[in-house]
Amino acid sequence: MIASSATGSAAGSKPGLRREIAGVSIADLAEQYGTPLYVYDADTIRRRCRDLAAWDTIRFAQKACSNLAVLGIVRREGVLVDAVSTGEIHRAIVAGYSPHAPREPGPDGLPPAHPIVYTADIFDRDSLDVVVRHGIHVNCGSADMIEQLAERMPGASITLRVNPGFGHGHSQKTNTGGEGSKHGIWHEEIPEVLRRAEWAGLQVSGLHMHIGSGTDLAHLAEVAGALERVAIEVGRSLTMISAGGGLPVPYKPGEVHADLSGYFTLWDATRKRLEERFGHRIRLELEPGRYLTAESGSVITEVRAVKRQGDRKYLLVDAGFNTLARPVLYGSYHPMSLCPRDDDARNATEEVAVGGPLCESGDIFTQTDGGFVATRPLPVAAVGDLLVIEIAGAYGFVMASNYNSKPLPAEVLVDAGAHRLVRSRQTPEDLVRGECV
Ligand SMILES: *Cc1c(COP(=O)(O)O)cnc(C)c1O
């Protein structure tokens, strides 16, 4: 096990206090770009990409954080991309990904990888048009997609997303396997689906399983065995297997990074057995979302009120679940630090609940699964202080909304001590665009 890197208070400062993000002053960022603000540290993203270098292909599940600047960073690290919608295909192309795979195998003798893969359980009419127009590779999560694609792209090769009959996630809502999940092709249906593909004239070149988000390695490891069994049913047309995503990230104090080398070894052994059986090379893919970006991202928000309700003290900040939805959706825990406006020592800490500005009692960042309001020990705060909500770079901005007619926040990238705006804050005009009286 590898110890979690310090993502909370910067070295040298007091517990719960933090003044910088990757060497840049938090107060300066708030001053220049306003709050609430998403800030990403480019180096943390690069480090997470490099952690996974053993895998033949890292495919970023961009739904975790799809800002073009983030896509640009992972692309330059050699990471390929997954798209779950027409909009994500568009983002990938604008970020510089080619829709087409190279024709020839690489120097490693592995079959070429598709830079962009469309993974979904359906084609809406729009995504089918876009996939056909660009010749994007498709990872099918429902058998009905086979005939729909075959009609428009005769002879295409496809991969199948298989539901192995079990799943696991940090929340029931992020479990994507088993009977309780709509995702993927049910494992027992594979022989029938292979017949349908053959009848439609499509080649099944790969298999993919993704059983859930934020699970643990013990559950993820069960996927390798399940995938191997299905791979044998598919047979020699197989040239790629994908372990999916779901790699956990340490959010809570005391949590550590998982042992990724053991996880790779397990999958590599599965791949090697299949290569031996089929007599050709097989590409091994991993498809992380959260792992690559979660720790790089923070939300900077300003404390706008400090009040007591009976015995409980509340900090009310200018970010809400319109800014970061994970606590209200999943009861997720995010570490928090205080950046005082002044140079006060702020030695004392106190238990506080942290909430946002929305007209909704669920607008609480310190809640547990089930919606119960909890408290957190934080340095004593005053109006005008900044609160940093950490490990917010995955399923953060991408789930932000305009609820209560709040504008989407700005996003800033910090790289090599410099910072730049990578998405501007929405304006009041943006909020009513396309509407009429
Ligand atoms: C969401 C998703 C992922 C990434 O999940 P993480 O838990 O963020 O790693 C990977 N593959 C597919 C198909 C997904 O839908």
mmCIF file of N, CA, C and O in Angstrom, residues 104-149:
data_model
loop_
_atom_site.group_PDB
_atom_site.id
_atom_site.type_symbol
_atom_site.label_atom_id
_atom_site.label_comp_id
_atom_site.label_asym_id
_atom_site.label_seq_id
_atom_site.Cartn_x
_atom_site.Cartn_y
_atom_site.Cartn_z
ATOM 1 N N GLU A 104 -1.816 0.320 -38.733
ATOM 2 C CA GLU A 104 -0.824 -0.730 -38.478
ATOM 3 C C GLU A 104 -0.637 -0.946 -36.984
ATOM 4 O O GLU A 104 -0.774 -0.010 -36.198
ATOM 5 N N PRO A 105 -0.278 -2.168 -36.597
ATOM 6 C CA PRO A 105 0.078 -2.396 -35.196
ATOM 7 C C PRO A 105 1.280 -1.543 -34.804
ATOM 8 O O PRO A 105 2.097 -1.185 -35.655
ATOM 9 N N GLY A 106 1.390 -1.210 -33.528
ATOM 10 C CA GLY A 106 2.515 -0.412 -33.044
ATOM 11 C C GLY A 106 3.782 -1.253 -32.946
ATOM 12 O O GLY A 106 3.754 -2.445 -33.234
ATOM 13 N N PRO A 107 4.895 -0.626 -32.538
ATOM 14 C CA PRO A 107 6.171 -1.336 -32.411
ATOM 15 C C PRO A 107 6.093 -2.488 -31.394
ATOM 16 O O PRO A 107 6.857 -3.448 -31.487
ATOM 17 N N ASP A 108 5.139 -2.405 -30.458
ATOM 18 C CA ASP A 108 4.981 -3.465 -29.462
ATOM 19 C C ASP A 108 4.221 -4.674 -30.027
ATOM 20 O O ASP A 108 3.988 -5.648 -29.322
ATOM 21 N N GLY A 109 3.818 -4.593 -31.312
ATOM 22 C CA GLY A 109 3.105 -5.716 -31.914
ATOM 23 C C GLY A 109 1.643 -5.802 -31.495
ATOM 24 O O GLY A 109 0.917 -6.709 -31.893
ATOM 25 N N LEU A 110 1.204 -4.827 -30.691
ATOM 26 C CA LEU A 110 -0.191 -4.855 -30.231
ATOM 27 C C LEU A 110 -1.102 -4.278 -31.306
ATOM 28 O O LEU A 110 -0.697 -3.388 -32.056
ATOM 29 N N PRO A 111 -2.334 -4.771 -31.366
ATOM 30 C CA PRO A 111 -3.284 -4.174 -32.306
ATOM 31 C C PRO A 111 -3.478 -2.697 -31.969
ATOM 32 O O PRO A 111 -3.414 -2.324 -30.803
ATOM 33 N N PRO A 112 -3.673 -1.823 -32.992
ATOM 34 C CA PRO A 112 -3.808 -0.391 -32.711
ATOM 35 C C PRO A 112 -5.012 -0.105 -31.821
ATOM 36 O O PRO A 112 -6.000 -0.837 -31.837
ATOM 37 N N ALA A 113 -4.896 0.984 -31.049
ATOM 38 C CA ALA A 113 -5.989 1.365 -30.148
ATOM 39 C C ALA A 113 -6.775 2.509 -30.770
ATOM 40 O O ALA A 113 -6.208 3.365 -31.445
ATOM 41 N N HIS A 114 -8.074 2.529 -30.536
ATOM 42 C CA HIS A 114 -8.917 3.621 -31.015
ATOM 43 C C HIS A 114 -8.757 4.809 -30.071
ATOM 44 O O HIS A 114 -9.000 4.667 -28.873
ATOM 45 N N PRO A 115 -8.379 5.977 -30.601
ATOM 46 C CA PRO A 115 -8.187 7.140 -29.700
ATOM 47 C C PRO A 115 -9.470 7.500 -28.941
ATOM 48 O O PRO A 115 -9.420 7.814 -27.763
ATOM 49 N N ILE A 116 -10.617 7.425 -29.633
ATOM 50 C CA ILE A 116 -11.902 7.740 -28.987
ATOM 51 C C ILE A 116 -12.793 6.501 -29.084
ATOM 52 O O ILE A 116 -12.913 5.916 -30.166
ATOM 53 N N VAL A 117 -13.401 6.107 -27.988
ATOM 54 C CA VAL A 117 -14.392 5.025 -28.020
ATOM 55 C C VAL A 117 -15.706 5.573 -27.470
ATOM 56 O O VAL A 117 -15.704 6.281 -26.451
ATOM 57 N N TYR A 118 -16.805 5.264 -28.156
ATOM 58 C CA TYR A 118 -18.142 5.627 -27.655
ATOM 59 C C TYR A 118 -18.676 4.435 -26.870
ATOM 60 O O TYR A 118 -18.885 3.358 -27.425
ATOM 61 N N THR A 119 -18.864 4.618 -25.559
ATOM 62 C CA THR A 119 -19.405 3.563 -24.691
ATOM 63 C C THR A 119 -20.770 3.996 -24.202
ATOM 64 O O THR A 119 -20.891 5.056 -23.570
ATOM 65 N N ALA A 120 -21.805 3.207 -24.517
ATOM 66 C CA ALA A 120 -23.135 3.562 -24.028
ATOM 67 C C ALA A 120 -24.037 2.340 -24.107
ATOM 68 O O ALA A 120 -23.675 1.328 -24.708
ATOM 69 N N ASP A 121 -25.200 2.435 -23.500
ATOM 70 C CA ASP A 121 -26.187 1.359 -23.569
ATOM 71 C C ASP A 121 -27.202 1.612 -24.670
ATOM 72 O O ASP A 121 -28.005 0.732 -24.981
ATOM 73 N N ILE A 122 -27.190 2.823 -25.220
ATOM 74 C CA ILE A 122 -28.054 3.129 -26.359
ATOM 75 C C ILE A 122 -27.331 4.069 -27.335
ATOM 76 O O ILE A 122 -26.368 4.744 -26.969
ATOM 77 N N PHE A 123 -27.806 4.072 -28.578
ATOM 78 C CA PHE A 123 -27.538 5.176 -29.496
ATOM 79 C C PHE A 123 -28.765 6.052 -29.454
ATOM 80 O O PHE A 123 -29.860 5.589 -29.807
ATOM 81 N N ASP A 124 -28.658 7.304 -29.036
ATOM 82 C CA ASP A 124 -29.762 8.186 -29.392
ATOM 83 C C ASP A 124 -29.526 8.518 -30.870
ATOM 84 O O ASP A 124 -28.467 8.211 -31.418
ATOM 85 N N ARG A 125 -30.497 9.119 -31.535
ATOM 86 C CA ARG A 125 -30.367 9.273 -32.997
ATOM 87 C C ARG A 125 -29.168 10.141 -33.346
ATOM 88 O O ARG A 125 -28.459 9.899 -34.325
ATOM 89 N N ASP A 126 -28.924 11.121 -32.478
ATOM 90 C CA ASP A 126 -27.828 12.047 -32.677
ATOM 91 C C ASP A 126 -26.474 11.328 -32.566
ATOM 92 O O ASP A 126 -25.582 11.498 -33.393
ATOM 93 N N SER A 127 -26.317 10.496 -31.546
ATOM 94 C CA SER A 127 -25.004 9.859 -31.355
ATOM 95 C C SER A 127 -24.732 8.852 -32.463
ATOM 96 O O SER A 127 -23.589 8.702 -32.900
ATOM 97 N N LEU A 128 -25.761 8.177 -32.959
ATOM 98 C CA LEU A 128 -25.546 7.244 -34.070
ATOM 99 C C LEU A 128 -25.041 7.999 -35.303
ATOM 100 O O LEU A 128 -24.081 7.582 -35.959
ATOM 101 N N ASP A 129 -25.653 9.161 -35.588
ATOM 102 C CA ASP A 129 -25.192 9.981 -36.720
ATOM 103 C C ASP A 129 -23.725 10.382 -36.557
ATOM 104 O O ASP A 129 -22.941 10.289 -37.494
ATOM 105 N N VAL A 130 -23.369 10.829 -35.356
ATOM 106 C CA VAL A 130 -22.011 11.335 -35.128
ATOM 107 C C VAL A 130 -20.980 10.201 -35.175
ATOM 108 O O VAL A 130 -19.899 10.347 -35.748
ATOM 109 N N VAL A 131 -21.324 9.065 -34.602
ATOM 110 C CA VAL A 131 -20.440 7.893 -34.641
ATOM 111 C C VAL A 131 -20.169 7.493 -36.095
ATOM 112 O O VAL A 131 -19.029 7.233 -36.491
ATOM 113 N N VAL A 132 -21.222 7.472 -36.909
ATOM 114 C CA VAL A 132 -21.081 7.063 -38.312
ATOM 115 C C VAL A 132 -20.272 8.124 -39.077
ATOM 116 O O VAL A 132 -19.354 7.792 -39.826
ATOM 117 N N ARG A 133 -20.585 9.390 -38.851
ATOM 118 C CA ARG A 133 -19.908 10.453 -39.593
ATOM 119 C C ARG A 133 -18.404 10.415 -39.360
ATOM 120 O O ARG A 133 -17.610 10.576 -40.268
ATOM 121 N N HIS A 134 -17.978 10.174 -38.102
ATOM 122 C CA HIS A 134 -16.541 10.195 -37.795
ATOM 123 C C HIS A 134 -15.909 8.805 -37.804
ATOM 124 O O HIS A 134 -14.703 8.680 -37.623
ATOM 125 N N GLY A 135 -16.717 7.759 -37.954
ATOM 126 C CA GLY A 135 -16.155 6.404 -37.899
ATOM 127 C C GLY A 135 -15.600 6.059 -36.524
ATOM 128 O O GLY A 135 -14.561 5.423 -36.386
ATOM 129 N N ILE A 136 -16.310 6.472 -35.467
ATOM 130 C CA ILE A 136 -15.852 6.242 -34.086
ATOM 131 C C ILE A 136 -16.119 4.786 -33.685
ATOM 132 O O ILE A 136 -17.172 4.230 -34.007
ATOM 133 N N HIS A 137 -15.169 4.199 -32.957
ATOM 134 C CA HIS A 137 -15.351 2.830 -32.471
ATOM 135 C C HIS A 137 -16.430 2.808 -31.377
ATOM 136 O O HIS A 137 -16.478 3.689 -30.518
ATOM 137 N N VAL A 138 -17.250 1.743 -31.374
ATOM 138 C CA VAL A 138 -18.361 1.661 -30.426
ATOM 139 C C VAL A 138 -18.197 0.467 -29.489
ATOM 140 O O VAL A 138 -17.870 -0.639 -29.917
ATOM 141 N N ASN A 139 -18.436 0.738 -28.207
ATOM 142 C CA ASN A 139 -18.463 -0.295 -27.173
ATOM 143 C C ASN A 139 -19.930 -0.455 -26.787
ATOM 144 O O ASN A 139 -20.509 0.425 -26.150
ATOM 145 N N CYS A 140 -20.556 -1.564 -27.206
ATOM 146 C CA CYS A 140 -22.019 -1.701 -27.105
ATOM 147 C C CYS A 140 -22.448 -2.262 -25.755
ATOM 148 O O CYS A 140 -22.022 -3.344 -25.360
ATOM 149 N N GLY A 141 -23.362 -1.563 -25.094
ATOM 150 C CA GLY A 141 -23.890 -2.035 -23.818
ATOM 151 C C GLY A 141 -25.267 -2.653 -23.935
ATOM 152 O O GLY A 141 -25.844 -3.085 -22.932
ATOM 153 N N SER A 142 -25.828 -2.703 -25.154
ATOM 154 C CA SER A 142 -27.114 -3.368 -25.392
ATOM 155 C C SER A 142 -27.039 -4.017 -26.759
ATOM 156 O O SER A 142 -26.472 -3.447 -27.698
ATOM 157 N N ALA A 143 -27.655 -5.204 -26.871
ATOM 158 C CA ALA A 143 -27.602 -5.935 -28.142
ATOM 159 C C ALA A 143 -28.300 -5.162 -29.259
ATOM 160 O O ALA A 143 -27.902 -5.265 -30.422
ATOM 161 N N ASP A 144 -29.315 -4.360 -28.934
ATOM 162 C CA ASP A 144 -30.031 -3.629 -29.981
ATOM 163 C C ASP A 144 -29.137 -2.656 -30.736
ATOM 164 O O ASP A 144 -29.429 -2.277 -31.878
ATOM 165 N N MET A 145 -28.028 -2.260 -30.107
ATOM 166 C CA MET A 145 -27.111 -1.334 -30.785
ATOM 167 C C MET A 145 -26.455 -2.007 -31.992
ATOM 168 O O MET A 145 -26.023 -1.327 -32.929
ATOM 169 N N ILE A 146 -26.359 -3.337 -31.959
ATOM 170 C CA ILE A 146 -25.641 -4.070 -33.011
ATOM 171 C C ILE A 146 -26.298 -3.860 -34.377
ATOM 172 O O ILE A 146 -25.639 -3.445 -35.329
ATOM 173 N N GLU A 147 -27.589 -4.139 -34.459
ATOM 174 C CA GLU A 147 -28.272 -3.981 -35.757
ATOM 175 C C GLU A 147 -28.344 -2.509 -36.166
ATOM 176 O O GLU A 147 -28.227 -2.182 -37.345
ATOM 177 N N GLN A 148 -28.530 -1.636 -35.169
ATOM 178 C CA GLN A 148 -28.609 -0.206 -35.493
ATOM 179 C C GLN A 148 -27.298 0.283 -36.116
ATOM 180 O O GLN A 148 -27.293 1.074 -37.056
ATOM 181 N N LEU A 149 -26.173 -0.226 -35.587
ATOM 182 C CA LEU A 149 -24.876 0.177 -36.129
ATOM 183 C C LEU A 149 -24.618 -0.511 -37.472
ATOM 184 O O LEU A 149 -24.129 0.118 -38.423
#
